């Protein structure tokens, strides 16, 4: 999971803030909440699990799905802009 976290952080850091902001607004609330708590609020996994009321395994799935959804939105936005 540490490798996934680092990859996700590198991915998030490399994104243009405006593009990311637009993409976040297009995500369902649940996905947006997971990403904001993790990457913008900087909560640790145990804190995230407490806030979201889930196990570490469930959080890992939620994070994976949220990142996948974000990538999909950003890809669609890039294609639409081309």
C-alpha atoms as an extended CHARMM CRD file, in Angstrom:
* protein
*
        82  EXT
         1         1  UNK       CA              0.0000000000        0.0000000000        0.0000000000  PROA      1               0.0000000000
         2         2  UNK       CA              2.9310000000        2.3460000000        0.5890000000  PROA      2               0.0000000000
         3         3  UNK       CA              3.8380000000        2.1590000000       -3.1030000000  PROA      3               0.0000000000
         4         4  UNK       CA              0.2440000000        2.9100000000       -4.0690000000  PROA      4               0.0000000000
         5         5  UNK       CA              0.2080000000        5.9050000000       -1.7260000000  PROA      5               0.0000000000
         6         6  UNK       CA              3.4270000000        7.2690000000       -3.1970000000  PROA      6               0.0000000000
         7         7  UNK       CA              2.2180000000        6.7650000000       -6.7560000000  PROA      7               0.0000000000
         8         8  UNK       CA             -1.0850000000        8.4290000000       -5.9590000000  PROA      8               0.0000000000
         9         9  UNK       CA              0.6750000000       11.3570000000       -4.2930000000  PROA      9               0.0000000000
        10        10  UNK       CA              3.0170000000       11.7820000000       -7.2490000000  PROA      10              0.0000000000
        11        11  UNK       CA              0.0380000000       11.6350000000       -9.6040000000  PROA      11              0.0000000000
        12        12  UNK       CA             -1.8600000000       14.2450000000       -7.5770000000  PROA      12              0.0000000000
        13        13  UNK       CA              1.1860000000       16.5140000000       -7.2800000000  PROA      13              0.0000000000
        14        14  UNK       CA              1.8090000000       16.4200000000      -11.0380000000  PROA      14              0.0000000000
        15        15  UNK       CA             -1.7030000000       17.5500000000      -11.9310000000  PROA      15              0.0000000000
        16        16  UNK       CA             -2.5550000000       21.0910000000      -12.7840000000  PROA      16              0.0000000000
        17        17  UNK       CA             -4.5390000000       22.5810000000       -9.8980000000  PROA      17              0.0000000000
        18        18  UNK       CA             -7.2570000000       24.0830000000      -12.0890000000  PROA      18              0.0000000000
        19        19  UNK       CA             -7.7420000000       20.8570000000      -14.0130000000  PROA      19              0.0000000000
        20        20  UNK       CA             -7.8250000000       18.9160000000      -10.7550000000  PROA      20              0.0000000000
        21        21  UNK       CA            -10.3400000000       21.3200000000       -9.2370000000  PROA      21              0.0000000000
        22        22  UNK       CA            -12.6480000000       20.9850000000      -12.2260000000  PROA      22              0.0000000000
        23        23  UNK       CA            -12.3190000000       17.1980000000      -12.1930000000  PROA      23              0.0000000000
        24        24  UNK       CA            -13.0650000000       17.0100000000       -8.4650000000  PROA      24              0.0000000000
        25        25  UNK       CA            -16.3160000000       18.9030000000       -8.9410000000  PROA      25              0.0000000000
        26        26  UNK       CA            -17.4510000000       16.2790000000      -11.4490000000  PROA      26              0.0000000000
        27        27  UNK       CA            -16.8850000000       13.3430000000       -9.0910000000  PROA      27              0.0000000000
        28        28  UNK       CA            -19.5830000000       11.8330000000       -6.9040000000  PROA      28              0.0000000000
        29        29  UNK       CA            -19.4880000000       13.2190000000       -3.3500000000  PROA      29              0.0000000000
        30        30  UNK       CA            -18.1080000000       10.0100000000       -1.8440000000  PROA      30              0.0000000000
        31        31  UNK       CA            -15.1080000000        9.8880000000       -4.1800000000  PROA      31              0.0000000000
        32        32  UNK       CA            -14.4330000000       13.5940000000       -3.7520000000  PROA      32              0.0000000000
        33        33  UNK       CA            -14.5360000000       13.2660000000        0.0490000000  PROA      33              0.0000000000
        34        34  UNK       CA            -12.0150000000       10.4090000000        0.0880000000  PROA      34              0.0000000000
        35        35  UNK       CA             -9.5720000000       12.2970000000       -2.1430000000  PROA      35              0.0000000000
        36        36  UNK       CA             -9.8730000000       15.5850000000       -0.2620000000  PROA      36              0.0000000000
        37        37  UNK       CA             -9.4030000000       13.9490000000        3.1340000000  PROA      37              0.0000000000
        38        38  UNK       CA             -6.4240000000       11.9530000000        1.9190000000  PROA      38              0.0000000000
        39        39  UNK       CA             -4.5360000000       14.4170000000       -0.2670000000  PROA      39              0.0000000000
        40        40  UNK       CA             -5.6440000000       17.8900000000        0.7970000000  PROA      40              0.0000000000
        41        41  UNK       CA             -6.3790000000       17.4020000000        4.4920000000  PROA      41              0.0000000000
        42        42  UNK       CA             -3.4820000000       14.9530000000        4.8200000000  PROA      42              0.0000000000
        43        43  UNK       CA             -5.1910000000       12.5720000000        7.2300000000  PROA      43              0.0000000000
        44        44  UNK       CA             -3.4530000000        9.3300000000        8.1100000000  PROA      44              0.0000000000
        45        45  UNK       CA             -5.1160000000        6.0500000000        7.1880000000  PROA      45              0.0000000000
        46        46  UNK       CA             -6.3850000000        5.3850000000       10.7140000000  PROA      46              0.0000000000
        47        47  UNK       CA             -7.8630000000        8.8960000000       10.8850000000  PROA      47              0.0000000000
        48        48  UNK       CA             -9.4750000000        8.4520000000        7.4860000000  PROA      48              0.0000000000
        49        49  UNK       CA            -11.0140000000        5.1670000000        8.5660000000  PROA      49              0.0000000000
        50        50  UNK       CA            -12.4230000000        6.8140000000       11.6880000000  PROA      50              0.0000000000
        51        51  UNK       CA            -13.9110000000        9.7160000000        9.7210000000  PROA      51              0.0000000000
        52        52  UNK       CA            -15.3620000000        7.4450000000        7.0440000000  PROA      52              0.0000000000
        53        53  UNK       CA            -16.4140000000        4.7140000000        9.4820000000  PROA      53              0.0000000000
        54        54  UNK       CA            -14.6860000000        1.9100000000        7.6150000000  PROA      54              0.0000000000
        55        55  UNK       CA            -11.8710000000       -0.6100000000        7.9250000000  PROA      55              0.0000000000
        56        56  UNK       CA             -8.4140000000       -0.1330000000        6.4070000000  PROA      56              0.0000000000
        57        57  UNK       CA             -9.2680000000       -2.6530000000        3.6870000000  PROA      57              0.0000000000
        58        58  UNK       CA            -12.5010000000       -0.8500000000        2.8450000000  PROA      58              0.0000000000
        59        59  UNK       CA            -10.6800000000        2.4770000000        2.7730000000  PROA      59              0.0000000000
        60        60  UNK       CA             -8.1020000000        1.0460000000        0.3580000000  PROA      60              0.0000000000
        61        61  UNK       CA            -10.9260000000        0.0370000000       -1.9720000000  PROA      61              0.0000000000
        62        62  UNK       CA            -12.5970000000        3.4550000000       -1.6270000000  PROA      62              0.0000000000
        63        63  UNK       CA             -9.3190000000        5.2250000000       -2.4200000000  PROA      63              0.0000000000
        64        64  UNK       CA             -8.6330000000        2.9840000000       -5.4150000000  PROA      64              0.0000000000
        65        65  UNK       CA            -12.1180000000        3.6060000000       -6.8020000000  PROA      65              0.0000000000
        66        66  UNK       CA            -11.9110000000        7.3540000000       -6.1960000000  PROA      66              0.0000000000
        67        67  UNK       CA             -8.5570000000        7.6020000000       -7.9680000000  PROA      67              0.0000000000
        68        68  UNK       CA             -9.8430000000        5.4990000000      -10.8570000000  PROA      68              0.0000000000
        69        69  UNK       CA            -12.9000000000        7.7660000000      -11.1460000000  PROA      69              0.0000000000
        70        70  UNK       CA            -10.6870000000       10.8680000000      -11.0370000000  PROA      70              0.0000000000
        71        71  UNK       CA             -8.4720000000        9.4970000000      -13.7970000000  PROA      71              0.0000000000
        72        72  UNK       CA            -11.5560000000        8.7320000000      -15.8830000000  PROA      72              0.0000000000
        73        73  UNK       CA            -12.9590000000       12.2400000000      -15.4590000000  PROA      73              0.0000000000
        74        74  UNK       CA             -9.6150000000       13.8210000000      -16.2670000000  PROA      74              0.0000000000
        75        75  UNK       CA             -9.1520000000       11.6160000000      -19.3300000000  PROA      75              0.0000000000
        76        76  UNK       CA            -12.6360000000       12.5030000000      -20.5530000000  PROA      76              0.0000000000
        77        77  UNK       CA            -11.9410000000       16.1970000000      -19.9760000000  PROA      77              0.0000000000
        78        78  UNK       CA             -8.6740000000       15.9230000000      -21.9360000000  PROA      78              0.0000000000
        79        79  UNK       CA            -10.4070000000       14.1420000000      -24.8120000000  PROA      79              0.0000000000
        80        80  UNK       CA            -13.2740000000       16.6470000000      -24.8340000000  PROA      80              0.0000000000
        81        81  UNK       CA            -10.7990000000       19.5360000000      -24.8750000000  PROA      81              0.0000000000
        82        82  UNK       CA             -8.9010000000       18.0830000000      -27.8630000000  PROA      82              0.0000000000
